[in-house]
CSV table of C-alpha atoms and ligand atoms in Angstrom, one decimal:
chain,number,residue,atom,x,y,z
I,605,MET,CA,-19.8,-51.8,14.8
I,606,THR,CA,-20.7,-52.7,11.2
I,607,GLU,CA,-18.6,-54.3,8.7
I,608,ASP,CA,-18.1,-52.9,5.1
I,609,PRO,CA,-19.3,-55.2,2.5
I,610,ALA,CA,-16.8,-54.1,0.1
I,611,VAL,CA,-14.2,-55.6,2.0
I,612,ARG,CA,-15.8,-58.9,2.0
I,613,ARG,CA,-15.3,-59.2,-1.8
I,614,SER,CA,-12.0,-60.7,-2.4
I,615,ASP,CA,-10.4,-59.9,-5.6
I,616,GLY,CA,-8.1,-62.8,-5.3
I,617,THR,CA,-5.0,-60.8,-4.3
I,618,PHE,CA,-3.6,-61.1,-0.9
I,619,PRO,CA,-3.6,-60.3,2.1
I,620,GLU,CA,-7.1,-60.9,2.9
I,621,VAL,CA,-8.7,-58.0,4.9
I,622,ARG,CA,-11.8,-57.7,7.1
I,623,GLY,CA,-12.8,-54.3,8.3
I,624,PHE,CA,-14.9,-53.5,11.3
I,625,PHE,CA,-16.4,-49.9,11.6
I,626,ASP,CA,-17.1,-48.5,15.0
I,627,PRO,CA,-19.7,-45.8,14.6
I,628,ALA,CA,-19.3,-44.4,17.9
I,629,THR,CA,-15.8,-43.3,17.3
I,630,ALA,CA,-15.6,-43.6,13.4
I,631,THR,CA,-13.1,-46.1,13.7
I,632,TRP,CA,-11.8,-49.0,11.2
I,633,THR,CA,-10.5,-51.9,12.8
I,634,TYR,CA,-8.9,-54.5,10.5
I,635,VAL,CA,-8.1,-58.3,10.5
I,636,VAL,CA,-5.5,-59.1,7.8
I,637,TRP,CA,-4.1,-62.4,6.9
I,638,GLY,CA,-2.2,-64.0,4.1
I,639,ALA,CA,-4.3,-66.1,1.6
I,640,GLY,CA,-4.4,-69.6,2.9
I,641,ASP,CA,-2.6,-68.7,6.0
I,642,LYS,CA,-3.9,-68.9,9.6
I,643,ASN,CA,-2.0,-66.4,11.4
I,644,CYS,CA,-3.3,-62.8,11.4
I,645,ALA,CA,-2.9,-59.3,12.6
I,646,VAL,CA,-5.4,-57.0,14.2
I,647,ILE,CA,-4.9,-53.3,13.5
I,648,ASP,CA,-6.3,-50.4,15.5
I,649,SER,CA,-8.9,-52.1,17.8
I,650,VAL,CA,-11.4,-50.5,19.8
I,651,LEU,CA,-12.4,-50.8,23.4
I,652,ASP,CA,-15.8,-49.4,23.7
I,653,TYR,CA,-16.3,-46.7,26.4
I,654,ASP,CA,-19.2,-45.1,28.0
I,655,ALA,CA,-18.0,-41.7,29.0
I,656,ALA,CA,-20.9,-40.8,31.1
I,657,ALA,CA,-20.8,-44.1,33.1
I,658,GLY,CA,-17.0,-44.2,33.1
I,659,ARG,CA,-17.3,-47.9,32.0
I,660,THR,CA,-15.6,-49.9,29.4
I,661,SER,CA,-17.0,-52.8,27.4
I,662,THR,CA,-15.7,-55.1,24.8
I,663,ALA,CA,-18.6,-55.7,22.4
I,664,SER,CA,-16.7,-54.3,19.5
I,665,ALA,CA,-13.5,-56.2,20.3
I,666,ASP,CA,-15.7,-59.4,20.9
I,667,ARG,CA,-17.0,-59.0,17.4
I,668,VAL,CA,-13.6,-59.1,15.9
I,669,LEU,CA,-12.6,-62.0,18.1
I,670,HIS,CA,-15.7,-63.9,17.1
I,671,PHE,CA,-14.8,-63.5,13.4
I,672,ILE,CA,-11.1,-64.6,14.0
I,673,ALA,CA,-12.5,-67.7,15.9
I,674,GLY,CA,-14.9,-68.4,13.3
I,675,ARG,CA,-12.2,-68.4,10.6
I,676,ASP,CA,-10.0,-70.3,12.8
I,677,LEU,CA,-7.3,-67.6,12.6
I,678,ARG,CA,-4.5,-67.2,15.2
I,679,VAL,CA,-3.6,-63.6,16.2
I,680,GLU,CA,0.0,-63.3,16.0
I,681,TRP,CA,0.2,-59.3,16.0
I,682,ILE,CA,-2.0,-56.5,17.5
I,683,LEU,CA,-0.9,-53.4,15.8
I,684,GLU,CA,-1.4,-49.9,16.4
I,685,THR,CA,-0.9,-47.3,13.7
I,686,HIS,CA,-0.4,-44.6,16.5
I,687,ILE,CA,-1.7,-43.6,19.9
I,688,HIS,CA,-5.2,-42.6,19.2
I,689,ALA,CA,-6.9,-39.6,21.0
I,690,ASP,CA,-10.4,-40.6,20.0
I,691,HIS,CA,-10.9,-44.0,21.1
I,692,LEU,CA,-9.5,-46.5,23.5
I,693,THR,CA,-7.4,-49.3,22.0
I,694,ALA,CA,-8.6,-53.0,22.8
I,695,ALA,CA,-4.9,-54.2,22.4
I,696,ARG,CA,-4.5,-55.5,26.0
I,697,TYR,CA,-7.9,-57.3,26.0
I,698,ILE,CA,-7.3,-58.9,22.7
I,699,LYS,CA,-3.6,-59.9,23.9
I,700,SER,CA,-5.4,-61.3,27.0
I,701,LYS,CA,-7.8,-63.4,24.9
I,702,THR,CA,-5.3,-64.6,22.0
I,703,GLY,CA,-1.7,-64.2,23.2
I,704,GLY,CA,-1.0,-62.0,20.4
I,705,ARG,CA,2.1,-59.6,20.3
I,706,THR,CA,1.2,-55.8,20.8
I,707,ALA,CA,3.3,-53.6,18.7
I,708,ILE,CA,3.7,-49.9,17.7
I,709,SER,CA,6.4,-47.5,16.2
I,710,ARG,CA,9.5,-46.9,18.3
I,711,HIS,CA,8.6,-43.3,17.9
I,712,ILE,CA,6.1,-43.8,20.6
I,713,LEU,CA,9.1,-43.0,22.9
I,714,ASP,CA,8.6,-39.3,21.8
I,715,VAL,CA,4.8,-39.3,22.4
I,716,LEU,CA,5.5,-40.6,25.9
I,717,LYS,CA,7.7,-37.8,26.6
I,718,THR,CA,5.2,-35.2,25.2
I,719,TRP,CA,2.3,-36.6,27.4
I,720,GLU,CA,4.2,-37.5,30.8
I,721,PRO,CA,4.1,-34.2,32.1
I,722,VAL,CA,0.4,-33.9,31.3
I,723,PHE,CA,-0.8,-37.2,32.6
I,724,GLY,CA,2.4,-38.1,34.5
I,725,ASN,CA,3.3,-40.9,36.6
I,726,ALA,CA,3.4,-38.7,39.8
I,727,GLY,CA,1.2,-40.2,42.4
I,728,ALA,CA,0.8,-43.4,40.3
I,729,THR,CA,1.3,-46.7,41.9
I,730,PRO,CA,3.7,-49.2,40.3
I,731,ASP,CA,0.7,-51.0,38.7
I,732,ASN,CA,-0.5,-48.0,36.8
I,733,ALA,CA,2.4,-45.8,36.0
I,734,PHE,CA,3.3,-45.9,32.3
I,735,PRO,CA,6.8,-47.1,31.4
I,736,MET,CA,8.6,-44.4,29.6
I,737,ASP,CA,10.7,-47.1,27.5
I,738,GLY,CA,7.9,-48.4,25.6
I,739,SER,CA,8.0,-51.7,27.5
I,740,GLN,CA,4.1,-51.6,27.8
I,741,PHE,CA,4.1,-52.8,24.3
I,742,ASP,CA,5.8,-56.4,23.2
I,743,HIS,CA,7.7,-54.7,20.4
I,744,LEU,CA,8.6,-51.4,19.1
I,745,PHE,CA,9.1,-51.2,15.3
I,746,GLU,CA,12.1,-49.4,13.8
I,747,ASP,CA,11.4,-47.4,10.7
I,748,ASP,CA,11.4,-49.7,7.7
I,749,GLU,CA,11.5,-52.8,9.8
I,750,THR,CA,10.0,-55.9,8.1
I,751,PHE,CA,8.4,-58.7,9.8
I,752,GLY,CA,6.1,-61.5,9.1
I,753,ILE,CA,2.2,-62.5,9.8
I,754,GLY,CA,2.7,-66.1,9.0
I,755,ALA,CA,4.2,-66.3,5.6
I,756,LEU,CA,2.8,-62.8,4.8
I,757,ALA,CA,5.7,-60.3,4.6
I,758,ALA,CA,5.0,-56.9,6.0
I,759,ARG,CA,6.9,-53.7,6.5
I,760,ILE,CA,6.5,-50.5,8.1
I,761,ILE,CA,7.1,-46.9,7.0
I,762,HIS,CA,7.1,-43.9,9.4
I,763,THR,CA,4.2,-41.6,8.4
I,764,PRO,CA,4.1,-38.7,11.0
I,765,GLY,CA,2.2,-35.5,11.0
I,766,HIS,CA,-1.0,-36.4,12.8
I,767,THR,CA,1.2,-37.4,15.7
I,768,PRO,CA,5.1,-38.1,15.6
I,769,ALA,CA,4.8,-41.8,15.8
I,770,ASP,CA,2.1,-42.4,13.1
I,771,THR,CA,3.4,-45.6,11.3
I,772,SER,CA,1.8,-47.2,8.1
I,773,TYR,CA,1.9,-51.0,7.7
I,774,ILE,CA,2.5,-52.3,4.2
I,775,MET,CA,1.5,-55.9,3.3
I,776,ASN,CA,1.9,-56.7,-0.4
I,777,ASN,CA,-0.6,-54.6,-2.1
I,778,ALA,CA,-2.3,-53.2,1.0
I,779,ALA,CA,-1.5,-50.4,3.0
I,780,PHE,CA,-3.0,-49.5,6.5
I,781,VAL,CA,-2.4,-46.1,7.0
I,782,GLY,CA,-4.2,-45.0,10.2
I,783,ASP,CA,-4.8,-41.3,10.1
I,784,ALA,CA,-2.1,-40.2,7.8
I,785,MET,CA,-4.6,-40.2,5.0
I,786,PHE,CA,-8.3,-40.5,5.0
I,787,LEU,CA,-10.6,-41.6,1.8
I,788,PRO,CA,-10.4,-39.0,-1.1
I,789,ASP,CA,-13.4,-37.0,-0.1
I,790,VAL,CA,-12.3,-36.6,3.5
I,791,GLY,CA,-8.6,-35.9,3.2
I,792,ALA,CA,-6.1,-36.6,6.0
I,793,GLY,CA,-5.9,-36.3,9.8
I,794,ARG,CA,-5.6,-33.5,11.9
I,795,CYS,CA,-2.2,-32.2,12.9
I,796,ASP,CA,-3.0,-29.9,15.9
I,797,PHE,CA,-2.0,-32.4,18.6
I,798,PRO,CA,1.1,-31.7,20.4
I,799,GLY,CA,4.1,-32.8,18.3
I,800,GLY,CA,1.9,-32.8,15.3
I,801,SER,CA,3.2,-31.3,12.1
I,802,ALA,CA,1.4,-30.3,8.7
I,803,ALA,CA,4.8,-30.4,7.0
I,804,ASP,CA,5.5,-33.9,8.2
I,805,SER,CA,1.9,-34.9,7.2
I,806,TYR,CA,2.5,-33.6,3.8
I,807,ALA,CA,5.7,-35.6,3.4
I,808,SER,CA,3.9,-38.5,4.7
I,809,THR,CA,1.2,-38.3,2.2
I,810,ARG,CA,3.9,-38.1,-0.5
I,811,LYS,CA,5.3,-41.3,0.7
I,812,LEU,CA,2.0,-43.0,0.6
I,813,ILE,CA,1.0,-41.9,-2.9
I,814,ALA,CA,4.5,-43.2,-4.1
I,815,LEU,CA,3.2,-46.7,-3.5
I,816,PRO,CA,2.2,-48.6,-6.6
I,817,ASP,CA,-1.1,-47.2,-8.0
I,818,ALA,CA,-2.9,-50.5,-7.4
I,819,THR,CA,-2.2,-50.6,-3.7
I,820,ARG,CA,-5.2,-50.7,-1.5
I,821,MET,CA,-5.1,-48.0,1.2
I,822,TYR,CA,-7.0,-48.9,4.2
I,823,VAL,CA,-7.7,-45.7,6.3
I,824,GLY,CA,-8.0,-45.5,10.3
I,825,HIS,CA,-11.3,-43.6,10.3
I,826,ASP,CA,-14.0,-42.5,7.8
I,827,TYR,CA,-16.2,-39.3,8.4
I,828,PRO,CA,-18.6,-39.9,5.4
I,829,PRO,CA,-20.7,-37.1,4.0
I,830,ALA,CA,-24.3,-37.8,4.3
I,831,THR,CA,-24.4,-39.0,0.6
I,832,ARG,CA,-22.6,-42.3,1.3
I,833,ASP,CA,-22.0,-44.9,3.9
I,834,PRO,CA,-18.7,-45.5,5.7
I,835,CYS,CA,-15.9,-47.1,3.6
I,836,CYS,CA,-12.4,-48.0,4.4
I,837,MET,CA,-10.5,-48.5,1.3
I,838,ALA,CA,-9.2,-46.4,-1.8
I,839,THR,CA,-6.5,-47.2,-4.2
I,840,VAL,CA,-3.3,-45.1,-4.4
I,841,ALA,CA,-4.4,-44.3,-8.0
I,842,GLU,CA,-7.7,-42.8,-6.5
I,843,GLN,CA,-5.8,-41.1,-3.8
I,844,LYS,CA,-3.3,-39.4,-6.2
I,845,GLN,CA,-6.1,-38.3,-8.4
I,846,GLY,CA,-8.8,-37.0,-5.9
I,847,ASN,CA,-7.8,-36.6,-2.4
I,848,ILE,CA,-9.2,-33.3,-1.5
I,849,ARG,CA,-6.1,-32.4,0.8
I,850,ALA,CA,-3.3,-34.6,-0.4
I,851,ALA,CA,-3.8,-35.3,-4.2
I,852,ALA,CA,-0.7,-35.6,-6.1
I,853,ALA,CA,-1.2,-32.2,-7.6
I,854,ILE,CA,-1.4,-30.2,-4.3
I,855,SER,CA,1.8,-28.2,-3.0
I,856,MET,CA,3.0,-28.5,0.2
I,857,ALA,CA,2.4,-24.7,1.0
I,858,ASP,CA,-1.5,-25.2,-0.1
I,859,PHE,CA,-1.4,-28.3,2.1
I,860,ILE,CA,0.0,-26.6,5.1
I,861,ALA,CA,-2.2,-23.6,4.8
I,862,ARG,CA,-5.4,-25.5,4.5
I,863,ARG,CA,-4.5,-28.0,7.2
I,864,LYS,CA,-3.9,-25.1,9.5
I,865,GLU,CA,-7.1,-23.4,8.6
I,866,ALA,CA,-9.0,-26.7,9.0
I,867,ASP,CA,-7.6,-27.4,12.5
I,868,ARG,CA,-8.1,-23.8,14.0
I,869,GLY,CA,-10.7,-24.2,16.5
I,870,LYS,CA,-11.3,-27.8,15.9
I,871,PRO,CA,-12.8,-29.3,19.1
I,872,VAL,CA,-11.0,-31.5,21.3
I,873,PRO,CA,-11.8,-35.1,20.8
I,874,GLU,CA,-14.5,-36.2,23.3
I,875,LEU,CA,-12.7,-39.2,24.6
I,876,LEU,CA,-9.0,-37.5,24.5
I,877,LEU,CA,-8.3,-37.8,28.3
I,878,PRO,CA,-9.3,-41.6,28.7
I,879,SER,CA,-8.0,-42.5,25.4
I,880,LEU,CA,-4.6,-41.1,26.0
I,881,GLN,CA,-4.4,-42.6,29.5
I,882,VAL,CA,-5.4,-46.1,28.3
I,883,ASN,CA,-3.5,-46.0,25.0
I,884,LEU,CA,-0.2,-44.7,26.7
I,885,ARG,CA,-0.4,-48.0,28.7
I,886,ALA,CA,-0.9,-50.2,25.6
I,887,GLY,CA,-4.7,-50.7,26.4
I,888,ASP,CA,-4.4,-51.4,30.2
I,889,VAL,CA,-7.3,-49.9,31.9
I,890,GLY,CA,-5.9,-49.5,35.4
I,891,ASP,CA,-8.5,-49.4,38.3
I,892,ALA,CA,-7.1,-46.1,39.2
I,893,LEU,CA,-7.7,-44.4,35.9
I,894,ILE,CA,-11.2,-45.2,35.1
I,895,ILE,CA,-13.7,-46.1,38.0
I,896,PRO,CA,-16.7,-48.1,36.7
I,897,VAL,CA,-19.9,-46.6,38.1
I,898,ASN,CA,-20.7,-50.2,39.5
I,899,LYS,CA,-17.6,-49.8,41.6
I,900,ILE,CA,-18.5,-46.4,43.3
Y,1454,FE2,FE1,-5.7,-40.6,15.4
């Protein structure tokens, strides 16, 4: 996990943001807090997972926690932009270490319904069944709900398409958009998972580029070409002008056609099965789900 030096350059506006990049899953985790404030939110944390060994570890999450402790910040919220299919969330671990509240969009209820027949609770013990009412999270956000991170005002907007439950978190001039949009030269998230919709994704990109031009859009992943290092942020103005899939000038028909073409035959994410099983449980790694090698 590396930090993006660009994020460290504060331009004096708030909120303050620190990004941590996990090269194994190309995921950006963020810590966000209001200038002069001590309360913070952690967005889209990563629990490291060695698929060959079936073993989780916490080096990435510990690095985030080390930063938080070093800044004397207090974790108030542990937020997910959606149920990830490519990495395990460290939400439960971070909650256990900090006492922060885990939260996600109420639309997760649709995602639970979609996946329950696949992963099921049949045969699960009460300890490792996943609740269908979303109570594995401390809070489910309604669309357009507002909340506070200390004195920093935040609101959510529903930005589905990649999954039905994708949510973007807006905090003053920063927007944490998960996989609804990527950096301009990468585009936007795939829409071929169950419940995904290219039409919804297009509508979500229109919501995001309607934010003020100076809004800093922080993305959930980066898949940089060989010519640049991973980055995490582009302004709305830059996205409107130059996003290869979702610039302002791109029509819905073009967006959908190109999305479907790009998603055709896309490989299943390597960590799809363990990710969904853990993330649908808000990061609870049950013993019955993943058996570490040292327990065999
Ligand atoms: Fe995703």
